[in-house]
Amino acid sequence: MKNAAEILKPNHTGEFKKNFTGNIPILGIRIISYTVVLLLASVLMYIFANGIKVINWEFLLSAPRNNMTEGGIGPAVFGTLAVIFLMIVITVPLGIFAAVYINEYIKDRWLARIITISINTLAGVPSIVIGLFGLGFFVLFVGKNLDEVFNTGMLLGKPAMLWASATLGVLVLPLIIVTTVEALKSVPDIQRYAAISLGSTRWEMIKTIVLPQARSGILTGIILSISRAAGETAPLLFLGCAFFLPDLPVTYLDLGLFAIPMINPAEQFMYLSYHIFVLTTQSTNPTLTKPLQYGTATVLVFLTLLLNMTAIIYRIKFRKNLEGLRGY
Amino acid sequence: MIMNDKPLIHTSNKAELNRIKEKFIEIFFRLNGLFAAILILLIFFFLIREALNVFMLINPFEFISINLKSEAVYEWYPTSDPARYSIVPLLIGSFLTAVPATIISTFFGVVLGVYLSEIASTGVREFLKPIIEVFAGIPTVVVGFFMLVVAATLIQDTINPPSRLNAFLASLGLSIIVIPIIASLTDEALKSIPNDIRMAAYSLGASKWQTISKVIFPTALSGVSASVILGFGRAIGETMIVLMASGNAAIITVDIFSSVRTISATIAAEMGEVSVNSAHYFSLFFIGLILFAVTLLMNLLAELFLNKMKKRFHLY
């Protein structure tokens, strides 16, 4: 029979086993994790290191020259900004209003459920399938029929900036709605009751209590959707992205005395992400354009990184705000 | 005494006006909400309608094989004469890129997720988590560009596959975006486990690794499975990376180092030149619908797993 001292004596084999099975796998997980993060980061670093050399103001603003082997990405930057601007105009109000309806007005839980499920489903649809819808519905159905109604020939029934923006809008709509609903949900109900009990109407309550507090959360969603749209390529392949355009898609709104330049949404456009694609796969001389490819990729990655970082900072700020509100 | 000629309870036109205004605002919001919902339903109906149109022009069996000179041909050549619409090589292509990508990403993504949730200190986690989320948002065309320009040469020099662009290269590219997705979702699944369970395991004398491998991981298995399924759904729907790195040859093969053509890349490459309302046009919608159905199935499956996990924690 063992005495107490023997029982209490450290069991070396057990200790070793525990240490061995304890530390080695943890160490392994650590090493693998660091390696993966470093590998992923090195992909970006490699692109940055090669791209930063060609980036200057001239590269960002000038047009491609010499059969796209020289010059800059000015028209692509312009096209990207124009498409995203149109997309924001089309989608952001719709998304935010829809989210307000879902979170603040719906009484029928069944209807809320259906809408939420369909939004979640849409969020999982591959972007190329959304592109199919954009071409088939916006261009060939809506555009063609508008042309027939207004007798405008082939103005709208062809792939163009307007339809590309609308399609990207459909693509980011779930993102905007979901983030906005989350932002609205995070506003404590107590404050809603307080506002109502002080005699404000539902809209006054939403306008003065709910929306101001949900602002950074909503902004996070908008920024994320811009970043998503800027990085998207697949649906734009057949929605009016141009290989090269000599002129910017700009039209002049004639007001008699002077003309206001504005984006022409019925034109084709150049797009940063598509520009990378054509430079690498359809260029006449892929080796000669390599610096341009790296430069364009760097600009695009930098743009999306910047947007995502801003979104993350806003989210942190938003959470802090709420913590202040709730008192913990 | 001050005489007030105004009535005590004020029911003026202004209140009435306010009520009408409220009503209008509510109707405005409802219209927006319903418009968004209708738009979404429209996408589904439109896709299905366009896809089913194909059966007025093509025999359904032609999507599997076509008999040419009394021999079954499994090929996708919609522009040849007679046009061949077998989706078999495309399905094989999609799975030959998405499955290896999911396997690679599951290993590295889950390990990274476990590290983030269970091992990393709070400071490291707060630093790494946003970075990993940012990785998931890298434009896919940039990943495709990197695979095509840098990684393809690297693979060619080391493994020397028969074709420079191949399914393996594409699946490596897919891993770059799927690893962060799986890592991030795994981290969230593990973090959702109540801390009491960890503390209980430690108090029973379990080491950190024992707690992770015997307690935490099995408890969160449904959540981790959901993250893997979502990663697969993302990989199979991804277009630009496979379009640029897989070589796009529609052949039937199980060799991961041969060039393949996926469903998504086929749509991307052919939709621009197709003539509207032709059999080819509708058949592209049809394969789009297949892709949509596969991703939808994956999302539902993931949802199911997540619900299972949520239900489990209501017990505690």
PDB file of C-alpha atoms in Angstrom, chain A residues 57-290:
ATOM      1  CA  TRP A  57       0.806  61.727 -59.550  1.00  0.00           C
ATOM      2  CA  GLU A  58       1.374  61.316 -63.254  1.00  0.00           C
ATOM      3  CA  PHE A  59       0.664  57.567 -63.031  1.00  0.00           C
ATOM      4  CA  LEU A  60      -2.529  58.179 -61.088  1.00  0.00           C
ATOM      5  CA  LEU A  61      -3.877  60.897 -63.332  1.00  0.00           C
ATOM      6  CA  SER A  62      -2.655  60.408 -66.895  1.00  0.00           C
ATOM      7  CA  ALA A  63      -4.186  58.173 -69.565  1.00  0.00           C
ATOM      8  CA  PRO A  64      -2.557  55.004 -70.947  1.00  0.00           C
ATOM      9  CA  ARG A  65      -0.305  55.618 -73.937  1.00  0.00           C
ATOM     10  CA  ASN A  66       1.417  53.590 -76.656  1.00  0.00           C
ATOM     11  CA  ASN A  67      -1.067  50.759 -76.902  1.00  0.00           C
ATOM     12  CA  MET A  68      -1.413  50.660 -73.100  1.00  0.00           C
ATOM     13  CA  THR A  69       2.261  49.916 -72.505  1.00  0.00           C
ATOM     14  CA  GLU A  70       3.008  53.318 -70.984  1.00  0.00           C
ATOM     15  CA  GLY A  71       1.255  56.113 -69.202  1.00  0.00           C
ATOM     16  CA  GLY A  72      -1.048  55.915 -66.231  1.00  0.00           C
ATOM     17  CA  ILE A  73      -4.397  54.780 -64.949  1.00  0.00           C
ATOM     18  CA  GLY A  74      -6.231  58.100 -64.804  1.00  0.00           C
ATOM     19  CA  PRO A  75      -9.348  57.010 -66.728  1.00  0.00           C
ATOM     20  CA  ALA A  76      -9.598  53.814 -64.655  1.00  0.00           C
ATOM     21  CA  VAL A  77      -9.434  55.796 -61.412  1.00  0.00           C
ATOM     22  CA  PHE A  78     -12.061  58.176 -62.760  1.00  0.00           C
ATOM     23  CA  GLY A  79     -14.304  55.303 -63.907  1.00  0.00           C
ATOM     24  CA  THR A  80     -14.028  53.541 -60.552  1.00  0.00           C
ATOM     25  CA  LEU A  81     -14.946  56.694 -58.645  1.00  0.00           C
ATOM     26  CA  ALA A  82     -17.822  57.463 -61.027  1.00  0.00           C
ATOM     27  CA  VAL A  83     -19.303  53.953 -60.848  1.00  0.00           C
ATOM     28  CA  ILE A  84     -19.032  53.888 -57.054  1.00  0.00           C
ATOM     29  CA  PHE A  85     -20.581  57.354 -56.797  1.00  0.00           C
ATOM     30  CA  LEU A  86     -23.559  56.237 -58.871  1.00  0.00           C
ATOM     31  CA  MET A  87     -23.825  53.025 -56.879  1.00  0.00           C
ATOM     32  CA  ILE A  88     -23.966  54.969 -53.611  1.00  0.00           C
ATOM     33  CA  VAL A  89     -26.668  57.243 -54.994  1.00  0.00           C
ATOM     34  CA  ILE A  90     -28.714  54.252 -56.152  1.00  0.00           C
ATOM     35  CA  THR A  91     -28.269  51.838 -53.260  1.00  0.00           C
ATOM     36  CA  VAL A  92     -27.363  53.519 -49.997  1.00  0.00           C
ATOM     37  CA  PRO A  93     -30.688  55.367 -49.441  1.00  0.00           C
ATOM     38  CA  LEU A  94     -32.659  52.285 -50.463  1.00  0.00           C
ATOM     39  CA  GLY A  95     -30.614  50.043 -48.173  1.00  0.00           C
ATOM     40  CA  ILE A  96     -30.820  52.346 -45.166  1.00  0.00           C
ATOM     41  CA  PHE A  97     -34.540  53.037 -45.567  1.00  0.00           C
ATOM     42  CA  ALA A  98     -35.225  49.325 -46.003  1.00  0.00           C
ATOM     43  CA  ALA A  99     -33.217  48.589 -42.855  1.00  0.00           C
ATOM     44  CA  VAL A 100     -35.121  51.248 -40.891  1.00  0.00           C
ATOM     45  CA  TYR A 101     -38.356  49.675 -42.043  1.00  0.00           C
ATOM     46  CA  ILE A 102     -37.189  46.194 -41.063  1.00  0.00           C
ATOM     47  CA  ASN A 103     -35.987  47.208 -37.623  1.00  0.00           C
ATOM     48  CA  GLU A 104     -38.316  50.044 -36.612  1.00  0.00           C
ATOM     49  CA  TYR A 105     -41.631  49.651 -38.398  1.00  0.00           C
ATOM     50  CA  ILE A 106     -42.354  46.004 -39.199  1.00  0.00           C
ATOM     51  CA  LYS A 107     -44.913  44.548 -36.843  1.00  0.00           C
ATOM     52  CA  ASP A 108     -45.532  41.349 -38.767  1.00  0.00           C
ATOM     53  CA  ARG A 109     -42.742  39.050 -37.581  1.00  0.00           C
ATOM     54  CA  TRP A 110     -43.439  36.645 -40.396  1.00  0.00           C
ATOM     55  CA  LEU A 111     -42.821  39.325 -43.022  1.00  0.00           C
ATOM     56  CA  ALA A 112     -39.636  40.402 -41.223  1.00  0.00           C
ATOM     57  CA  ARG A 113     -38.446  36.820 -41.295  1.00  0.00           C
ATOM     58  CA  ILE A 114     -39.054  36.425 -45.021  1.00  0.00           C
ATOM     59  CA  ILE A 115     -37.237  39.659 -45.811  1.00  0.00           C
ATOM     60  CA  THR A 116     -34.303  38.771 -43.563  1.00  0.00           C
ATOM     61  CA  ILE A 117     -33.974  35.292 -45.043  1.00  0.00           C
ATOM     62  CA  SER A 118     -34.036  36.579 -48.604  1.00  0.00           C
ATOM     63  CA  ILE A 119     -31.442  39.234 -47.787  1.00  0.00           C
ATOM     64  CA  ASN A 120     -29.165  36.626 -46.230  1.00  0.00           C
ATOM     65  CA  THR A 121     -29.645  34.416 -49.258  1.00  0.00           C
ATOM     66  CA  LEU A 122     -28.757  37.251 -51.592  1.00  0.00           C
ATOM     67  CA  ALA A 123     -25.600  37.915 -49.585  1.00  0.00           C
ATOM     68  CA  GLY A 124     -24.362  34.413 -50.428  1.00  0.00           C
ATOM     69  CA  VAL A 125     -24.970  34.577 -54.171  1.00  0.00           C
ATOM     70  CA  PRO A 126     -21.674  34.528 -56.146  1.00  0.00           C
ATOM     71  CA  SER A 127     -20.925  37.884 -57.747  1.00  0.00           C
ATOM     72  CA  ILE A 128     -20.778  36.378 -61.219  1.00  0.00           C
ATOM     73  CA  VAL A 129     -24.394  35.237 -60.871  1.00  0.00           C
ATOM     74  CA  ILE A 130     -25.378  38.775 -59.837  1.00  0.00           C
ATOM     75  CA  GLY A 131     -23.580  39.885 -62.989  1.00  0.00           C
ATOM     76  CA  LEU A 132     -25.747  37.518 -65.051  1.00  0.00           C
ATOM     77  CA  PHE A 133     -28.815  39.070 -63.495  1.00  0.00           C
ATOM     78  CA  GLY A 134     -27.459  42.561 -64.195  1.00  0.00           C
ATOM     79  CA  LEU A 135     -26.952  41.831 -67.860  1.00  0.00           C
ATOM     80  CA  GLY A 136     -30.192  39.943 -68.353  1.00  0.00           C
ATOM     81  CA  PHE A 137     -32.433  42.185 -66.284  1.00  0.00           C
ATOM     82  CA  PHE A 138     -30.986  45.708 -66.230  1.00  0.00           C
ATOM     83  CA  VAL A 139     -29.430  45.834 -69.691  1.00  0.00           C
ATOM     84  CA  LEU A 140     -31.566  43.543 -71.803  1.00  0.00           C
ATOM     85  CA  PHE A 141     -34.909  43.945 -70.048  1.00  0.00           C
ATOM     86  CA  VAL A 142     -35.072  47.362 -68.355  1.00  0.00           C
ATOM     87  CA  GLY A 143     -32.687  49.142 -70.740  1.00  0.00           C
ATOM     88  CA  LYS A 144     -34.176  47.750 -73.943  1.00  0.00           C
ATOM     89  CA  ASN A 145     -37.714  48.507 -72.818  1.00  0.00           C
ATOM     90  CA  LEU A 146     -36.833  52.042 -71.742  1.00  0.00           C
ATOM     91  CA  ASP A 147     -35.294  52.580 -75.155  1.00  0.00           C
ATOM     92  CA  GLU A 148     -38.488  51.452 -76.799  1.00  0.00           C
ATOM     93  CA  VAL A 149     -40.684  53.609 -74.581  1.00  0.00           C
ATOM     94  CA  PHE A 150     -38.601  56.769 -74.977  1.00  0.00           C
ATOM     95  CA  ASN A 151     -37.542  55.945 -78.527  1.00  0.00           C
ATOM     96  CA  THR A 152     -33.858  56.461 -77.773  1.00  0.00           C
ATOM     97  CA  GLY A 153     -32.456  53.785 -80.094  1.00  0.00           C
ATOM     98  CA  MET A 154     -29.563  52.013 -78.355  1.00  0.00           C
ATOM     99  CA  LEU A 155     -28.898  54.530 -75.608  1.00  0.00           C
ATOM    100  CA  LEU A 156     -29.801  52.396 -72.596  1.00  0.00           C
ATOM    101  CA  GLY A 157     -30.123  48.883 -74.013  1.00  0.00           C
ATOM    102  CA  LYS A 158     -26.390  48.272 -73.953  1.00  0.00           C
ATOM    103  CA  PRO A 159     -23.874  47.576 -71.208  1.00  0.00           C
ATOM    104  CA  ALA A 160     -23.049  50.920 -69.608  1.00  0.00           C
ATOM    105  CA  MET A 161     -21.977  52.616 -66.405  1.00  0.00           C
ATOM    106  CA  LEU A 162     -25.523  53.020 -65.100  1.00  0.00           C
ATOM    107  CA  TRP A 163     -26.209  49.294 -65.257  1.00  0.00           C
ATOM    108  CA  ALA A 164     -22.814  48.409 -63.827  1.00  0.00           C
ATOM    109  CA  SER A 165     -23.543  50.687 -60.864  1.00  0.00           C
ATOM    110  CA  ALA A 166     -27.016  49.227 -60.437  1.00  0.00           C
ATOM    111  CA  THR A 167     -25.614  45.678 -60.501  1.00  0.00           C
ATOM    112  CA  LEU A 168     -22.919  46.521 -57.972  1.00  0.00           C
ATOM    113  CA  GLY A 169     -25.698  48.121 -55.951  1.00  0.00           C
ATOM    114  CA  VAL A 170     -27.629  44.843 -55.914  1.00  0.00           C
ATOM    115  CA  LEU A 171     -24.403  43.119 -54.898  1.00  0.00           C
ATOM    116  CA  VAL A 172     -23.801  45.348 -51.860  1.00  0.00           C
ATOM    117  CA  LEU A 173     -27.448  45.874 -50.891  1.00  0.00           C
ATOM    118  CA  PRO A 174     -27.488  42.976 -48.391  1.00  0.00           C
ATOM    119  CA  LEU A 175     -24.275  44.255 -46.814  1.00  0.00           C
ATOM    120  CA  ILE A 176     -25.749  47.731 -46.307  1.00  0.00           C
ATOM    121  CA  ILE A 177     -29.067  46.417 -44.988  1.00  0.00           C
ATOM    122  CA  VAL A 178     -27.490  43.910 -42.594  1.00  0.00           C
ATOM    123  CA  THR A 179     -24.967  46.372 -41.128  1.00  0.00           C
ATOM    124  CA  THR A 180     -27.610  49.085 -40.798  1.00  0.00           C
ATOM    125  CA  VAL A 181     -30.053  46.733 -39.073  1.00  0.00           C
ATOM    126  CA  GLU A 182     -27.276  45.711 -36.680  1.00  0.00           C
ATOM    127  CA  ALA A 183     -26.438  49.347 -35.974  1.00  0.00           C
ATOM    128  CA  LEU A 184     -30.107  50.137 -35.308  1.00  0.00           C
ATOM    129  CA  LYS A 185     -30.486  47.045 -33.112  1.00  0.00           C
ATOM    130  CA  SER A 186     -27.603  48.138 -30.934  1.00  0.00           C
ATOM    131  CA  VAL A 187     -29.435  51.297 -29.876  1.00  0.00           C
ATOM    132  CA  PRO A 188     -30.981  50.368 -26.509  1.00  0.00           C
ATOM    133  CA  ASP A 189     -34.770  49.975 -26.517  1.00  0.00           C
ATOM    134  CA  ILE A 190     -35.016  51.945 -23.269  1.00  0.00           C
ATOM    135  CA  GLN A 191     -34.097  55.099 -25.170  1.00  0.00           C
ATOM    136  CA  ARG A 192     -36.870  54.443 -27.677  1.00  0.00           C
ATOM    137  CA  TYR A 193     -39.396  54.063 -24.876  1.00  0.00           C
ATOM    138  CA  ALA A 194     -38.096  57.207 -23.238  1.00  0.00           C
ATOM    139  CA  ALA A 195     -38.526  59.191 -26.442  1.00  0.00           C
ATOM    140  CA  ILE A 196     -42.026  57.851 -27.045  1.00  0.00           C
ATOM    141  CA  SER A 197     -43.055  58.492 -23.441  1.00  0.00           C
ATOM    142  CA  LEU A 198     -41.926  62.112 -23.777  1.00  0.00           C
ATOM    143  CA  GLY A 199     -44.474  62.450 -26.528  1.00  0.00           C
ATOM    144  CA  SER A 200     -42.397  62.155 -29.674  1.00  0.00           C
ATOM    145  CA  THR A 201     -43.858  60.384 -32.648  1.00  0.00           C
ATOM    146  CA  ARG A 202     -42.227  57.317 -34.121  1.00  0.00           C
ATOM    147  CA  TRP A 203     -40.468  59.285 -36.856  1.00  0.00           C
ATOM    148  CA  GLU A 204     -39.253  61.939 -34.396  1.00  0.00           C
ATOM    149  CA  MET A 205     -37.918  59.143 -32.226  1.00  0.00           C
ATOM    150  CA  ILE A 206     -36.094  57.570 -35.178  1.00  0.00           C
ATOM    151  CA  LYS A 207     -34.792  60.905 -36.437  1.00  0.00           C
ATOM    152  CA  THR A 208     -33.532  62.316 -33.166  1.00  0.00           C
ATOM    153  CA  ILE A 209     -32.708  59.270 -31.045  1.00  0.00           C
ATOM    154  CA  VAL A 210     -32.048  56.181 -33.135  1.00  0.00           C
ATOM    155  CA  LEU A 211     -30.337  57.375 -36.327  1.00  0.00           C
ATOM    156  CA  PRO A 212     -27.784  59.723 -34.694  1.00  0.00           C
ATOM    157  CA  GLN A 213     -26.630  56.950 -32.391  1.00  0.00           C
ATOM    158  CA  ALA A 214     -26.466  54.383 -35.155  1.00  0.00           C
ATOM    159  CA  ARG A 215     -24.561  56.740 -37.456  1.00  0.00           C
ATOM    160  CA  SER A 216     -21.060  55.285 -37.160  1.00  0.00           C
ATOM    161  CA  GLY A 217     -22.463  51.771 -37.499  1.00  0.00           C
ATOM    162  CA  ILE A 218     -24.291  52.719 -40.690  1.00  0.00           C
ATOM    163  CA  LEU A 219     -21.197  54.476 -42.010  1.00  0.00           C
ATOM    164  CA  THR A 220     -19.167  51.309 -41.411  1.00  0.00           C
ATOM    165  CA  GLY A 221     -21.547  49.427 -43.681  1.00  0.00           C
ATOM    166  CA  ILE A 222     -21.323  52.059 -46.405  1.00  0.00           C
ATOM    167  CA  ILE A 223     -17.533  52.089 -46.335  1.00  0.00           C
ATOM    168  CA  LEU A 224     -17.381  48.287 -46.439  1.00  0.00           C
ATOM    169  CA  SER A 225     -19.737  48.224 -49.408  1.00  0.00           C
ATOM    170  CA  ILE A 226     -17.602  50.782 -51.266  1.00  0.00           C
ATOM    171  CA  SER A 227     -14.545  48.641 -50.654  1.00  0.00           C
ATOM    172  CA  ARG A 228     -16.402  45.553 -51.820  1.00  0.00           C
ATOM    173  CA  ALA A 229     -17.571  47.297 -54.991  1.00  0.00           C
ATOM    174  CA  ALA A 230     -14.116  48.689 -55.769  1.00  0.00           C
ATOM    175  CA  GLY A 231     -12.571  45.233 -55.556  1.00  0.00           C
ATOM    176  CA  GLU A 232     -15.238  43.475 -57.584  1.00  0.00           C
ATOM    177  CA  THR A 233     -14.481  42.493 -61.168  1.00  0.00           C
ATOM    178  CA  ALA A 234     -16.485  39.464 -62.254  1.00  0.00           C
ATOM    179  CA  PRO A 235     -19.931  41.071 -62.732  1.00  0.00           C
ATOM    180  CA  LEU A 236     -18.402  44.010 -64.595  1.00  0.00           C
ATOM    181  CA  LEU A 237     -16.756  41.843 -67.251  1.00  0.00           C
ATOM    182  CA  PHE A 238     -19.852  42.056 -69.426  1.00  0.00           C
ATOM    183  CA  LEU A 239     -21.438  45.230 -68.067  1.00  0.00           C
ATOM    184  CA  GLY A 240     -19.626  47.910 -70.005  1.00  0.00           C
ATOM    185  CA  CYS A 241     -16.068  47.790 -68.716  1.00  0.00           C
ATOM    186  CA  ALA A 242     -13.810  48.969 -71.516  1.00  0.00           C
ATOM    187  CA  PHE A 243     -10.342  47.788 -72.429  1.00  0.00           C
ATOM    188  CA  PHE A 244      -9.334  51.315 -73.318  1.00  0.00           C
ATOM    189  CA  LEU A 245     -11.289  54.530 -73.810  1.00  0.00           C
ATOM    190  CA  PRO A 246      -9.710  57.560 -75.420  1.00  0.00           C
ATOM    191  CA  ASP A 247     -12.174  59.937 -73.719  1.00  0.00           C
ATOM    192  CA  LEU A 248     -13.553  60.062 -70.220  1.00  0.00           C
ATOM    193  CA  PRO A 249     -17.247  59.114 -69.943  1.00  0.00           C
ATOM    194  CA  VAL A 250     -18.228  62.720 -69.375  1.00  0.00           C
ATOM    195  CA  THR A 251     -21.046  64.691 -70.898  1.00  0.00           C
ATOM    196  CA  TYR A 252     -21.665  68.418 -70.748  1.00  0.00           C
ATOM    197  CA  LEU A 253     -24.967  69.589 -69.427  1.00  0.00           C
ATOM    198  CA  ASP A 254     -25.625  72.667 -71.544  1.00  0.00           C
ATOM    199  CA  LEU A 255     -27.209  75.474 -69.551  1.00  0.00           C
ATOM    200  CA  GLY A 256     -26.945  78.133 -72.235  1.00  0.00           C
ATOM    201  CA  LEU A 257     -24.390  80.424 -70.614  1.00  0.00           C
ATOM    202  CA  PHE A 258     -22.085  77.693 -69.419  1.00  0.00           C
ATOM    203  CA  ALA A 259     -21.884  73.909 -69.485  1.00  0.00           C
ATOM    204  CA  ILE A 260     -21.550  71.681 -66.415  1.00  0.00           C
ATOM    205  CA  PRO A 261     -19.429  68.577 -66.922  1.00  0.00           C
ATOM    206  CA  MET A 262     -21.086  65.493 -65.477  1.00  0.00           C
ATOM    207  CA  ILE A 263     -20.664  61.728 -65.596  1.00  0.00           C
ATOM    208  CA  ASN A 264     -22.393  60.165 -68.531  1.00  0.00           C
ATOM    209  CA  PRO A 265     -24.015  57.015 -67.169  1.00  0.00           C
ATOM    210  CA  ALA A 266     -24.914  55.719 -70.622  1.00  0.00           C
ATOM    211  CA  GLU A 267     -21.245  55.379 -71.611  1.00  0.00           C
ATOM    212  CA  GLN A 268     -18.705  52.616 -71.223  1.00  0.00           C
ATOM    213  CA  PHE A 269     -16.039  53.124 -68.591  1.00  0.00           C
ATOM    214  CA  MET A 270     -12.646  51.916 -67.407  1.00  0.00           C
ATOM    215  CA  TYR A 271     -12.373  50.266 -63.997  1.00  0.00           C
ATOM    216  CA  LEU A 272      -9.299  49.690 -61.837  1.00  0.00           C
ATOM    217  CA  SER A 273      -9.868  46.012 -61.127  1.00  0.00           C
ATOM    218  CA  TYR A 274     -10.798  45.292 -64.736  1.00  0.00           C
ATOM    219  CA  HIS A 275      -7.723  47.230 -65.831  1.00  0.00           C
ATOM    220  CA  ILE A 276      -5.501  44.791 -63.912  1.00  0.00           C
ATOM    221  CA  PHE A 277      -7.304  41.899 -65.558  1.00  0.00           C
ATOM    222  CA  VAL A 278      -6.836  43.170 -69.132  1.00  0.00           C
ATOM    223  CA  LEU A 279      -3.245  44.260 -68.543  1.00  0.00           C
ATOM    224  CA  THR A 280      -2.269  40.791 -67.360  1.00  0.00           C
ATOM    225  CA  THR A 281      -4.345  38.614 -69.681  1.00  0.00           C
ATOM    226  CA  GLN A 282      -5.156  40.565 -72.816  1.00  0.00           C
ATOM    227  CA  SER A 283      -2.269  42.947 -73.228  1.00  0.00           C
ATOM    228  CA  THR A 284      -0.209  42.799 -76.427  1.00  0.00           C
ATOM    229  CA  ASN A 285       2.983  42.653 -74.395  1.00  0.00           C
ATOM    230  CA  PRO A 286       2.477  41.405 -70.841  1.00  0.00           C
ATOM    231  CA  THR A 287       6.155  41.718 -69.887  1.00  0.00           C
ATOM    232  CA  LEU A 288       6.386  45.339 -70.990  1.00  0.00           C
ATOM    233  CA  THR A 289       3.297  46.289 -68.994  1.00  0.00           C
ATOM    234  CA  LYS A 290       4.437  44.535 -65.819  1.00  0.00           C
TER     235      LYS A 290
END
